[in-house]
mmCIF file of C-alpha atoms in Angstrom:
data_model
loop_
_atom_site.group_PDB
_atom_site.id
_atom_site.type_symbol
_atom_site.label_atom_id
_atom_site.label_comp_id
_atom_site.label_asym_id
_atom_site.label_seq_id
_atom_site.Cartn_x
_atom_site.Cartn_y
_atom_site.Cartn_z
ATOM 1 C CA MET A 1 -15.930 12.374 -57.445
ATOM 2 C CA ASN A 2 -12.496 13.905 -57.932
ATOM 3 C CA ALA A 3 -12.818 15.536 -61.350
ATOM 4 C CA ARG A 4 -15.263 18.414 -61.603
ATOM 5 C CA VAL A 5 -18.103 17.880 -64.075
ATOM 6 C CA VAL A 6 -19.550 20.877 -65.928
ATOM 7 C CA ILE A 7 -23.229 20.023 -66.329
ATOM 8 C CA ASP A 8 -24.241 21.766 -69.528
ATOM 9 C CA ASP A 9 -25.572 18.847 -71.555
ATOM 10 C CA ALA A 10 -26.977 15.338 -71.191
ATOM 11 C CA ALA A 11 -23.540 13.721 -71.491
ATOM 12 C CA SER A 12 -22.202 15.755 -68.556
ATOM 13 C CA LEU A 13 -25.181 14.848 -66.389
ATOM 14 C CA ARG A 14 -24.787 11.172 -67.275
ATOM 15 C CA ALA A 15 -21.127 11.433 -66.268
ATOM 16 C CA LEU A 16 -22.165 12.899 -62.910
ATOM 17 C CA CYS A 17 -24.615 10.027 -62.427
ATOM 18 C CA GLU A 18 -21.805 7.547 -63.044
ATOM 19 C CA GLN A 19 -19.569 9.338 -60.541
ATOM 20 C CA ILE A 20 -22.317 9.113 -57.915
ATOM 21 C CA ARG A 21 -22.815 5.410 -58.624
ATOM 22 C CA ALA A 22 -19.068 4.790 -58.314
ATOM 23 C CA SER A 23 -18.529 6.962 -55.240
ATOM 24 C CA ARG A 24 -17.111 5.444 -52.061
ATOM 25 C CA GLY A 25 -20.183 6.328 -50.013
ATOM 26 C CA VAL A 26 -22.566 4.565 -52.398
ATOM 27 C CA ALA A 27 -20.161 1.617 -52.735
ATOM 28 C CA HIS A 28 -20.283 1.105 -48.963
ATOM 29 C CA LYS A 29 -24.090 1.065 -49.107
ATOM 30 C CA ARG A 30 -24.042 -1.496 -51.920
ATOM 31 C CA ASP A 31 -22.312 -3.872 -49.514
ATOM 32 C CA ILE A 32 -25.595 -4.056 -47.581
ATOM 33 C CA ASP A 33 -27.226 -5.957 -50.446
ATOM 34 C CA THR A 34 -24.810 -8.880 -50.017
ATOM 35 C CA VAL A 35 -25.631 -9.060 -46.309
ATOM 36 C CA MET A 36 -29.365 -8.902 -47.006
ATOM 37 C CA GLN A 37 -29.153 -11.847 -49.375
ATOM 38 C CA THR A 38 -28.422 -13.972 -46.289
ATOM 39 C CA LEU A 39 -30.350 -12.137 -43.575
ATOM 40 C CA GLY A 40 -33.372 -11.646 -45.798
ATOM 41 C CA ALA A 41 -34.011 -15.371 -45.629
ATOM 42 C CA HIS A 42 -34.488 -15.046 -41.864
ATOM 43 C CA PRO A 43 -37.100 -12.311 -41.274
ATOM 44 C CA ALA A 44 -36.658 -10.300 -38.078
ATOM 45 C CA LEU A 45 -39.565 -10.683 -35.676
ATOM 46 C CA ALA A 46 -40.400 -8.990 -32.394
ATOM 47 C CA SER A 47 -41.217 -11.117 -29.350
ATOM 48 C CA ASN A 48 -44.911 -10.799 -30.201
ATOM 49 C CA GLY A 49 -44.318 -12.084 -33.723
ATOM 50 C CA GLN A 50 -44.565 -8.674 -35.414
ATOM 51 C CA PRO A 51 -42.125 -8.240 -38.296
ATOM 52 C CA ILE A 52 -39.306 -5.701 -37.849
ATOM 53 C CA ALA A 53 -38.306 -3.952 -41.069
ATOM 54 C CA VAL A 54 -34.593 -4.185 -41.891
ATOM 55 C CA GLY A 55 -32.823 -1.456 -43.838
ATOM 56 C CA ASP A 56 -33.846 1.648 -41.919
ATOM 57 C CA ASP A 57 -31.692 4.057 -39.895
ATOM 58 C CA CYS A 58 -32.700 2.092 -36.778
ATOM 59 C CA ALA A 59 -34.477 -1.130 -36.012
ATOM 60 C CA ALA A 60 -37.928 -0.116 -34.741
ATOM 61 C CA ILE A 61 -39.041 -2.733 -32.226
ATOM 62 C CA PRO A 62 -42.708 -2.533 -31.125
ATOM 63 C CA ASP A 63 -42.749 -1.813 -27.395
ATOM 64 C CA GLY A 64 -45.939 -0.911 -25.539
ATOM 65 C CA ASP A 65 -47.538 2.165 -27.081
ATOM 66 C CA GLY A 66 -44.413 3.064 -29.051
ATOM 67 C CA TYR A 67 -41.168 1.706 -30.412
ATOM 68 C CA LEU A 68 -37.736 0.935 -29.022
ATOM 69 C CA LEU A 69 -35.141 2.176 -31.529
ATOM 70 C CA PHE A 70 -31.834 0.342 -31.816
ATOM 71 C CA ALA A 71 -28.885 1.194 -34.081
ATOM 72 C CA ILE A 72 -25.118 0.849 -34.369
ATOM 73 C CA GLU A 73 -22.317 2.565 -36.267
ATOM 74 C CA GLY A 74 -18.834 1.223 -36.963
ATOM 75 C CA PHE A 75 -15.926 3.369 -38.117
ATOM 76 C CA VAL A 76 -13.259 2.759 -40.735
ATOM 77 C CA ASN A 77 -9.878 2.107 -39.103
ATOM 78 C CA GLU A 78 -8.164 4.793 -41.200
ATOM 79 C CA PHE A 79 -10.594 7.440 -39.944
ATOM 80 C CA VAL A 80 -10.132 6.419 -36.301
ATOM 81 C CA GLU A 81 -6.342 6.481 -36.751
ATOM 82 C CA LYS A 82 -6.180 9.921 -38.373
ATOM 83 C CA GLU A 83 -9.052 11.640 -36.533
ATOM 84 C CA PRO A 84 -9.377 9.873 -33.152
ATOM 85 C CA TRP A 85 -11.126 12.704 -31.279
ATOM 86 C CA PHE A 86 -13.523 13.414 -34.129
ATOM 87 C CA ALA A 87 -14.186 9.686 -34.585
ATOM 88 C CA GLY A 88 -15.215 9.458 -30.941
ATOM 89 C CA TYR A 89 -17.401 12.555 -31.315
ATOM 90 C CA CYS A 90 -19.024 11.128 -34.451
ATOM 91 C CA GLY A 91 -19.636 7.843 -32.648
ATOM 92 C CA VAL A 92 -22.291 9.610 -30.599
ATOM 93 C CA MET A 93 -23.361 12.279 -33.117
ATOM 94 C CA VAL A 94 -24.228 10.011 -36.053
ATOM 95 C CA ASN A 95 -26.090 7.550 -33.848
ATOM 96 C CA VAL A 96 -28.120 10.404 -32.355
ATOM 97 C CA SER A 97 -29.026 11.525 -35.892
ATOM 98 C CA ASP A 98 -30.241 8.023 -36.735
ATOM 99 C CA ILE A 99 -32.610 8.058 -33.767
ATOM 100 C CA TYR A 100 -34.035 11.468 -34.658
ATOM 101 C CA ALA A 101 -34.367 10.433 -38.326
ATOM 102 C CA MET A 102 -36.815 7.776 -37.139
ATOM 103 C CA GLY A 103 -38.910 10.322 -35.243
ATOM 104 C CA GLY A 104 -37.432 9.233 -31.925
ATOM 105 C CA ARG A 105 -35.471 10.609 -29.014
ATOM 106 C CA PRO A 106 -32.187 9.020 -27.866
ATOM 107 C CA LEU A 107 -31.818 7.339 -24.486
ATOM 108 C CA ALA A 108 -28.214 6.082 -24.194
ATOM 109 C CA VAL A 109 -25.214 4.728 -26.080
ATOM 110 C CA VAL A 110 -22.658 1.993 -25.489
ATOM 111 C CA ASP A 111 -19.308 1.585 -27.232
ATOM 112 C CA ALA A 112 -16.921 -1.146 -28.264
ATOM 113 C CA LEU A 113 -13.386 0.275 -28.256
ATOM 114 C CA TRP A 114 -10.300 -1.802 -28.953
ATOM 115 C CA SER A 115 -7.008 0.047 -28.637
ATOM 116 C CA ARG A 116 -3.343 -0.070 -27.860
ATOM 117 C CA ASP A 117 -2.322 0.316 -24.248
ATOM 118 C CA GLY A 118 -1.270 3.509 -22.488
ATOM 119 C CA ASP A 119 -3.121 6.676 -23.445
ATOM 120 C CA ALA A 120 -3.775 5.700 -27.060
ATOM 121 C CA ALA A 121 -7.551 5.561 -26.605
ATOM 122 C CA GLN A 122 -7.854 8.861 -24.737
ATOM 123 C CA PRO A 123 -8.636 11.080 -27.770
ATOM 124 C CA VAL A 124 -11.410 8.707 -28.870
ATOM 125 C CA LEU A 125 -12.896 8.618 -25.374
ATOM 126 C CA GLN A 126 -12.638 12.394 -24.993
ATOM 127 C CA GLY A 127 -14.468 12.902 -28.285
ATOM 128 C CA MET A 128 -17.229 10.573 -27.169
ATOM 129 C CA ALA A 129 -17.496 12.330 -23.821
ATOM 130 C CA GLU A 130 -17.826 15.742 -25.483
ATOM 131 C CA ALA A 131 -20.564 14.590 -27.867
ATOM 132 C CA SER A 132 -22.323 12.879 -24.965
ATOM 133 C CA ARG A 133 -22.383 16.240 -23.164
ATOM 134 C CA ILE A 134 -23.408 18.251 -26.228
ATOM 135 C CA TYR A 135 -26.303 15.955 -27.175
ATOM 136 C CA ASN A 136 -27.202 15.047 -23.580
ATOM 137 C CA VAL A 137 -27.038 11.309 -24.297
ATOM 138 C CA PRO A 138 -25.146 9.267 -21.670
ATOM 139 C CA VAL A 139 -22.558 6.607 -22.440
ATOM 140 C CA VAL A 140 -23.763 3.823 -20.141
ATOM 141 C CA GLY A 141 -21.310 1.004 -20.836
ATOM 142 C CA GLY A 142 -19.712 -1.071 -23.532
ATOM 143 C CA HIS A 143 -16.689 -3.249 -24.149
ATOM 144 C CA SER A 144 -13.007 -2.288 -23.987
ATOM 145 C CA ASN A 145 -9.800 -4.067 -24.968
ATOM 146 C CA ARG A 146 -6.446 -2.305 -24.557
ATOM 147 C CA ARG A 147 -4.342 -5.090 -26.084
ATOM 148 C CA ASN A 148 -5.051 -4.458 -29.735
ATOM 149 C CA ASP A 149 -2.589 -3.235 -32.390
ATOM 150 C CA ARG A 150 -4.714 -0.160 -33.274
ATOM 151 C CA GLU A 151 -7.788 1.792 -32.252
ATOM 152 C CA GLN A 152 -11.100 0.380 -33.515
ATOM 153 C CA LEU A 153 -14.492 1.827 -32.636
ATOM 154 C CA SER A 154 -18.161 1.026 -32.899
ATOM 155 C CA VAL A 155 -20.994 2.673 -30.991
ATOM 156 C CA ALA A 156 -24.588 1.494 -30.490
ATOM 157 C CA ILE A 157 -27.608 3.502 -29.381
ATOM 158 C CA VAL A 158 -31.135 3.000 -28.098
ATOM 159 C CA GLY A 159 -34.012 5.474 -28.234
ATOM 160 C CA ARG A 160 -37.780 5.618 -28.223
ATOM 161 C CA ALA A 161 -40.442 6.905 -30.609
ATOM 162 C CA SER A 162 -44.190 7.227 -30.230
ATOM 163 C CA LYS A 163 -44.702 7.725 -33.979
ATOM 164 C CA LEU A 164 -42.221 6.627 -36.605
ATOM 165 C CA LEU A 165 -40.556 8.208 -39.575
ATOM 166 C CA THR A 166 -39.329 5.320 -41.731
ATOM 167 C CA SER A 167 -37.593 4.571 -45.008
ATOM 168 C CA PHE A 168 -40.577 2.492 -46.123
ATOM 169 C CA ASP A 169 -43.387 5.046 -46.264
ATOM 170 C CA ALA A 170 -42.536 7.518 -49.041
ATOM 171 C CA ARG A 171 -45.493 7.737 -51.420
ATOM 172 C CA PRO A 172 -45.873 8.746 -55.091
ATOM 173 C CA GLY A 173 -46.942 12.357 -55.464
ATOM 174 C CA GLU A 174 -45.159 13.537 -52.316
ATOM 175 C CA HIS A 175 -42.268 15.976 -52.245
ATOM 176 C CA LEU A 176 -38.749 14.762 -51.583
ATOM 177 C CA VAL A 177 -37.589 17.355 -49.058
ATOM 178 C CA ALA A 178 -34.018 18.063 -47.912
ATOM 179 C CA ALA A 179 -33.344 19.791 -44.584
ATOM 180 C CA ILE A 180 -29.653 20.635 -44.029
ATOM 181 C CA ASP A 181 -27.795 22.867 -41.584
ATOM 182 C CA LEU A 182 -25.574 24.991 -43.821
ATOM 183 C CA ARG A 183 -23.947 26.839 -40.878
ATOM 184 C CA GLY A 184 -20.811 24.733 -40.972
ATOM 185 C CA ARG A 185 -17.567 23.987 -42.780
ATOM 186 C CA PHE A 186 -15.831 20.964 -44.221
ATOM 187 C CA HIS A 187 -13.709 18.990 -41.795
ATOM 188 C CA GLU A 188 -10.822 19.077 -44.252
ATOM 189 C CA PRO A 189 -9.744 17.133 -46.159
ATOM 190 C CA HIS A 190 -12.778 14.913 -45.580
ATOM 191 C CA ALA A 191 -16.307 15.107 -46.953
ATOM 192 C CA TYR A 192 -17.753 15.759 -43.482
ATOM 193 C CA TRP A 193 -19.770 18.989 -43.334
ATOM 194 C CA ASP A 194 -19.411 19.880 -39.665
ATOM 195 C CA ALA A 195 -22.152 22.138 -38.296
ATOM 196 C CA SER A 196 -21.876 20.526 -34.861
ATOM 197 C CA THR A 197 -18.506 21.003 -33.160
ATOM 198 C CA GLY A 198 -18.267 24.442 -31.608
ATOM 199 C CA SER A 199 -22.004 25.114 -31.939
ATOM 200 C CA PRO A 200 -24.219 25.754 -28.878
ATOM 201 C CA ALA A 201 -25.425 22.497 -27.347
ATOM 202 C CA GLU A 202 -28.924 23.788 -26.675
ATOM 203 C CA ARG A 203 -29.309 24.898 -30.284
ATOM 204 C CA LEU A 204 -28.136 21.548 -31.651
ATOM 205 C CA ARG A 205 -30.562 19.626 -29.460
ATOM 206 C CA GLY A 206 -33.414 21.964 -30.393
ATOM 207 C CA ASP A 207 -32.672 21.554 -34.097
ATOM 208 C CA LEU A 208 -32.886 17.770 -33.862
ATOM 209 C CA ALA A 209 -36.102 17.911 -31.837
ATOM 210 C CA VAL A 210 -37.914 19.145 -34.968
ATOM 211 C CA LEU A 211 -37.909 15.599 -36.359
ATOM 212 C CA PRO A 212 -39.968 13.818 -33.659
ATOM 213 C CA THR A 213 -42.442 16.709 -33.549
ATOM 214 C CA ILE A 214 -42.952 16.341 -37.311
ATOM 215 C CA ALA A 215 -43.690 12.637 -36.782
ATOM 216 C CA GLU A 216 -45.946 13.174 -33.780
ATOM 217 C CA ASP A 217 -47.925 15.934 -35.522
ATOM 218 C CA GLY A 218 -48.519 13.742 -38.583
ATOM 219 C CA LEU A 219 -46.635 16.017 -40.976
ATOM 220 C CA ALA A 220 -44.587 13.201 -42.543
ATOM 221 C CA CYS A 221 -44.256 9.432 -42.342
ATOM 222 C CA ALA A 222 -40.953 8.887 -44.154
ATOM 223 C CA ALA A 223 -37.472 10.249 -43.503
ATOM 224 C CA LYS A 224 -33.812 9.294 -43.635
ATOM 225 C CA ASP A 225 -30.590 10.711 -42.225
ATOM 226 C CA ILE A 226 -28.230 11.911 -44.983
ATOM 227 C CA SER A 227 -25.247 9.575 -44.688
ATOM 228 C CA MET A 228 -21.828 9.089 -46.246
ATOM 229 C CA ALA A 229 -23.683 8.272 -49.466
ATOM 230 C CA GLY A 230 -24.579 11.981 -49.778
ATOM 231 C CA VAL A 231 -27.914 13.535 -50.679
ATOM 232 C CA VAL A 232 -28.500 11.507 -53.834
ATOM 233 C CA GLY A 233 -27.179 8.229 -52.406
ATOM 234 C CA THR A 234 -29.356 8.610 -49.330
ATOM 235 C CA ALA A 235 -32.357 9.405 -51.527
ATOM 236 C CA LEU A 236 -31.673 6.182 -53.435
ATOM 237 C CA MET A 237 -31.899 4.157 -50.225
ATOM 238 C CA LEU A 238 -35.098 5.876 -49.086
ATOM 239 C CA LEU A 239 -36.760 5.457 -52.459
ATOM 240 C CA GLU A 240 -35.666 1.828 -52.843
ATOM 241 C CA CYS A 241 -37.023 0.862 -49.417
ATOM 242 C CA SER A 242 -40.346 2.527 -50.236
ATOM 243 C CA GLY A 243 -40.567 0.890 -53.655
ATOM 244 C CA VAL A 244 -40.823 4.208 -55.502
ATOM 245 C CA GLY A 245 -38.807 6.491 -57.766
ATOM 246 C CA ALA A 246 -38.266 10.228 -58.147
ATOM 247 C CA THR A 247 -36.805 13.043 -60.181
ATOM 248 C CA ILE A 248 -34.297 15.099 -58.160
ATOM 249 C CA ASP A 249 -33.623 18.710 -59.149
ATOM 250 C CA LEU A 250 -29.942 19.373 -58.475
ATOM 251 C CA ASP A 251 -30.479 23.146 -58.450
ATOM 252 C CA ALA A 252 -33.037 22.814 -55.620
ATOM 253 C CA ILE A 253 -30.700 21.029 -53.170
ATOM 254 C CA PRO A 254 -29.758 23.398 -50.318
ATOM 255 C CA ARG A 255 -26.044 24.131 -50.684
ATOM 256 C CA PRO A 256 -23.590 26.414 -48.858
ATOM 257 C CA SER A 257 -22.286 29.425 -50.710
ATOM 258 C CA GLY A 258 -18.975 28.750 -52.402
ATOM 259 C CA VAL A 259 -19.209 24.935 -52.336
ATOM 260 C CA VAL A 260 -19.243 23.357 -55.791
ATOM 261 C CA LEU A 261 -22.103 20.973 -56.552
ATOM 262 C CA GLU A 262 -19.930 17.941 -57.215
ATOM 263 C CA ARG A 263 -18.315 18.117 -53.781
ATOM 264 C CA TRP A 264 -21.604 18.861 -52.053
ATOM 265 C CA LEU A 265 -23.243 15.768 -53.550
ATOM 266 C CA GLN A 266 -20.742 13.573 -51.700
ATOM 267 C CA ALA A 267 -20.868 15.555 -48.444
ATOM 268 C CA PHE A 268 -21.941 13.952 -45.152
ATOM 269 C CA PRO A 269 -23.630 16.754 -43.164
ATOM 270 C CA SER A 270 -23.734 16.645 -39.374
ATOM 271 C CA PHE A 271 -27.380 17.757 -39.652
ATOM 272 C CA GLY A 272 -29.032 16.555 -42.850
ATOM 273 C CA PHE A 273 -32.317 14.739 -43.415
ATOM 274 C CA LEU A 274 -34.538 13.757 -46.319
ATOM 275 C CA LEU A 275 -38.290 13.578 -45.818
ATOM 276 C CA SER A 276 -41.282 12.622 -47.942
ATOM 277 C CA VAL A 277 -43.958 15.294 -47.507
ATOM 278 C CA ALA A 278 -47.436 15.745 -48.985
ATOM 279 C CA ASP A 279 -48.462 18.978 -50.726
ATOM 280 C CA ASP A 280 -50.694 20.166 -47.891
ATOM 281 C CA LYS A 281 -47.962 19.616 -45.278
ATOM 282 C CA LEU A 282 -44.994 21.091 -47.145
ATOM 283 C CA ALA A 283 -45.295 24.707 -46.004
ATOM 284 C CA THR A 284 -45.645 23.682 -42.351
ATOM 285 C CA VAL A 285 -42.626 21.372 -42.495
ATOM 286 C CA GLN A 286 -40.513 24.061 -44.146
ATOM 287 C CA ALA A 287 -41.617 26.589 -41.529
ATOM 288 C CA ARG A 288 -40.581 24.232 -38.697
ATOM 289 C CA PHE A 289 -37.032 24.054 -40.055
ATOM 290 C CA ALA A 290 -36.904 27.730 -41.023
ATOM 291 C CA ALA A 291 -37.697 28.638 -37.424
ATOM 292 C CA ARG A 292 -34.424 26.900 -36.498
ATOM 293 C CA ASP A 293 -32.463 28.527 -39.388
ATOM 294 C CA ILE A 294 -32.201 25.151 -41.115
ATOM 295 C CA ALA A 295 -32.280 25.271 -44.925
ATOM 296 C CA CYS A 296 -35.231 23.231 -46.181
ATOM 297 C CA ALA A 297 -36.473 22.744 -49.748
ATOM 298 C CA SER A 298 -38.409 20.390 -51.958
ATOM 299 C CA ILE A 299 -35.778 18.856 -54.222
ATOM 300 C CA GLY A 300 -38.054 16.646 -56.289
ATOM 301 C CA ARG A 301 -41.257 14.673 -56.696
ATOM 302 C CA ILE A 302 -41.699 11.049 -55.767
ATOM 303 C CA ASP A 303 -43.349 8.799 -58.357
ATOM 304 C CA ASP A 304 -44.044 5.113 -58.975
ATOM 305 C CA SER A 305 -41.391 4.628 -61.670
ATOM 306 C CA HIS A 306 -38.846 2.665 -59.553
ATOM 307 C CA THR A 307 -36.278 4.862 -61.312
ATOM 308 C CA VAL A 308 -34.301 7.801 -59.898
ATOM 309 C CA ARG A 309 -33.419 10.586 -62.291
ATOM 310 C CA LEU A 310 -31.383 13.763 -61.846
ATOM 311 C CA LYS A 311 -32.253 16.998 -63.610
ATOM 312 C CA GLN A 312 -30.618 20.364 -64.026
ATOM 313 C CA GLY A 313 -32.547 22.844 -66.111
ATOM 314 C CA ASP A 314 -33.989 20.894 -69.018
ATOM 315 C CA VAL A 315 -31.356 18.140 -68.856
ATOM 316 C CA HIS A 316 -32.291 14.757 -67.343
ATOM 317 C CA ALA A 317 -30.349 11.543 -66.705
ATOM 318 C CA THR A 318 -31.040 8.291 -64.845
ATOM 319 C CA VAL A 319 -28.825 7.572 -61.838
ATOM 320 C CA TRP A 320 -30.494 4.283 -60.768
ATOM 321 C CA ASP A 321 -33.150 1.861 -62.010
ATOM 322 C CA PHE A 322 -34.278 -0.473 -59.216
ATOM 323 C CA ARG A 323 -35.957 -2.734 -61.772
ATOM 324 C CA LYS A 324 -32.487 -3.589 -63.091
ATOM 325 C CA GLU A 325 -30.516 -3.787 -59.843
ATOM 326 C CA PRO A 326 -30.979 -3.159 -56.119
ATOM 327 C CA LEU A 327 -28.801 -0.825 -54.080
ATOM 328 C CA ILE A 328 -29.161 -2.119 -50.505
ATOM 329 C CA GLY A 329 -31.672 -4.881 -51.248
ATOM 330 C CA CYS A 330 -34.238 -3.801 -48.629
ATOM 331 C CA GLY A 331 -37.052 -2.735 -50.916
ATOM 332 C CA PRO A 332 -40.111 -4.666 -52.096
ATOM 333 C CA ALA A 333 -39.652 -7.313 -54.783
ATOM 334 C CA LEU A 334 -39.997 -5.835 -58.267
ATOM 335 C CA ASP A 335 -40.877 -7.372 -61.601
ATOM 336 C CA VAL A 336 -37.464 -7.060 -63.271
ATOM 337 C CA THR A 337 -38.963 -7.947 -66.660
ATOM 338 C CA SER A 338 -41.139 -4.827 -66.773
#
């Protein structure tokens, strides 16, 4: 999304939809569909034979009276090369967000770090150590190789949840709700909206703790961490997994003052979540986030159309039709002839 689009008619909104579809963040998510075409033929099962849904922020493995949450993030080599400290920091931060997005609490992370010899890996490790301190999540092991030709990083995490928020439980008639910490700034020149580094650790941990309390109090069943795909791209994944559609009001999306819409739609916020919330729970959910000074708003209504539309004022345009093509391929089978 390099060129700015002035949305004053249907053609402009259609152009914005095409830019979202072609964006790098959404393109990376489309790669998941190819993987699922192979893995989908081999359903994931827990040791007790229970199916484990694939396509969520974390794998939720039934474990006693709750769930063990398991996730991993890998980082593009270019990002690790240019931003080694921040890459290490994000290795912990984004994994922690995935756990909270599922209604869980993180337990520990491990890393796989390949690097050159000498002190080349120190910035990455220092970034991880700082995020580990900030979010109070220990790094308990991993795998290291100091004989590589560059720095490469992936980080995995485990957590636990007593009640889940998933990508598979959004229901028609519910509100699509966005909760985003706007107290940040872009980590220039990237699309990362950083409301984490330099912020008080206790506040950051308290902000994230809202998510599991929402799950445990029965205020929502579905949620997803806003990823590199941005608000709309993340909504596409949530809606596809749940087998639903929605109309998203661009004017309702919480946005920092002075940030143009086109850039904000591709932003990856350090604290950003989408939830599916019923009418009678909406005010309580919004109050929970407002108490933490987190911007929270209903940005649309979920329906059973299997189509995602954007609107601004009276102008509407379709950004995705799951009856014609999947995005990540993790949703229910649809009748493509309908």
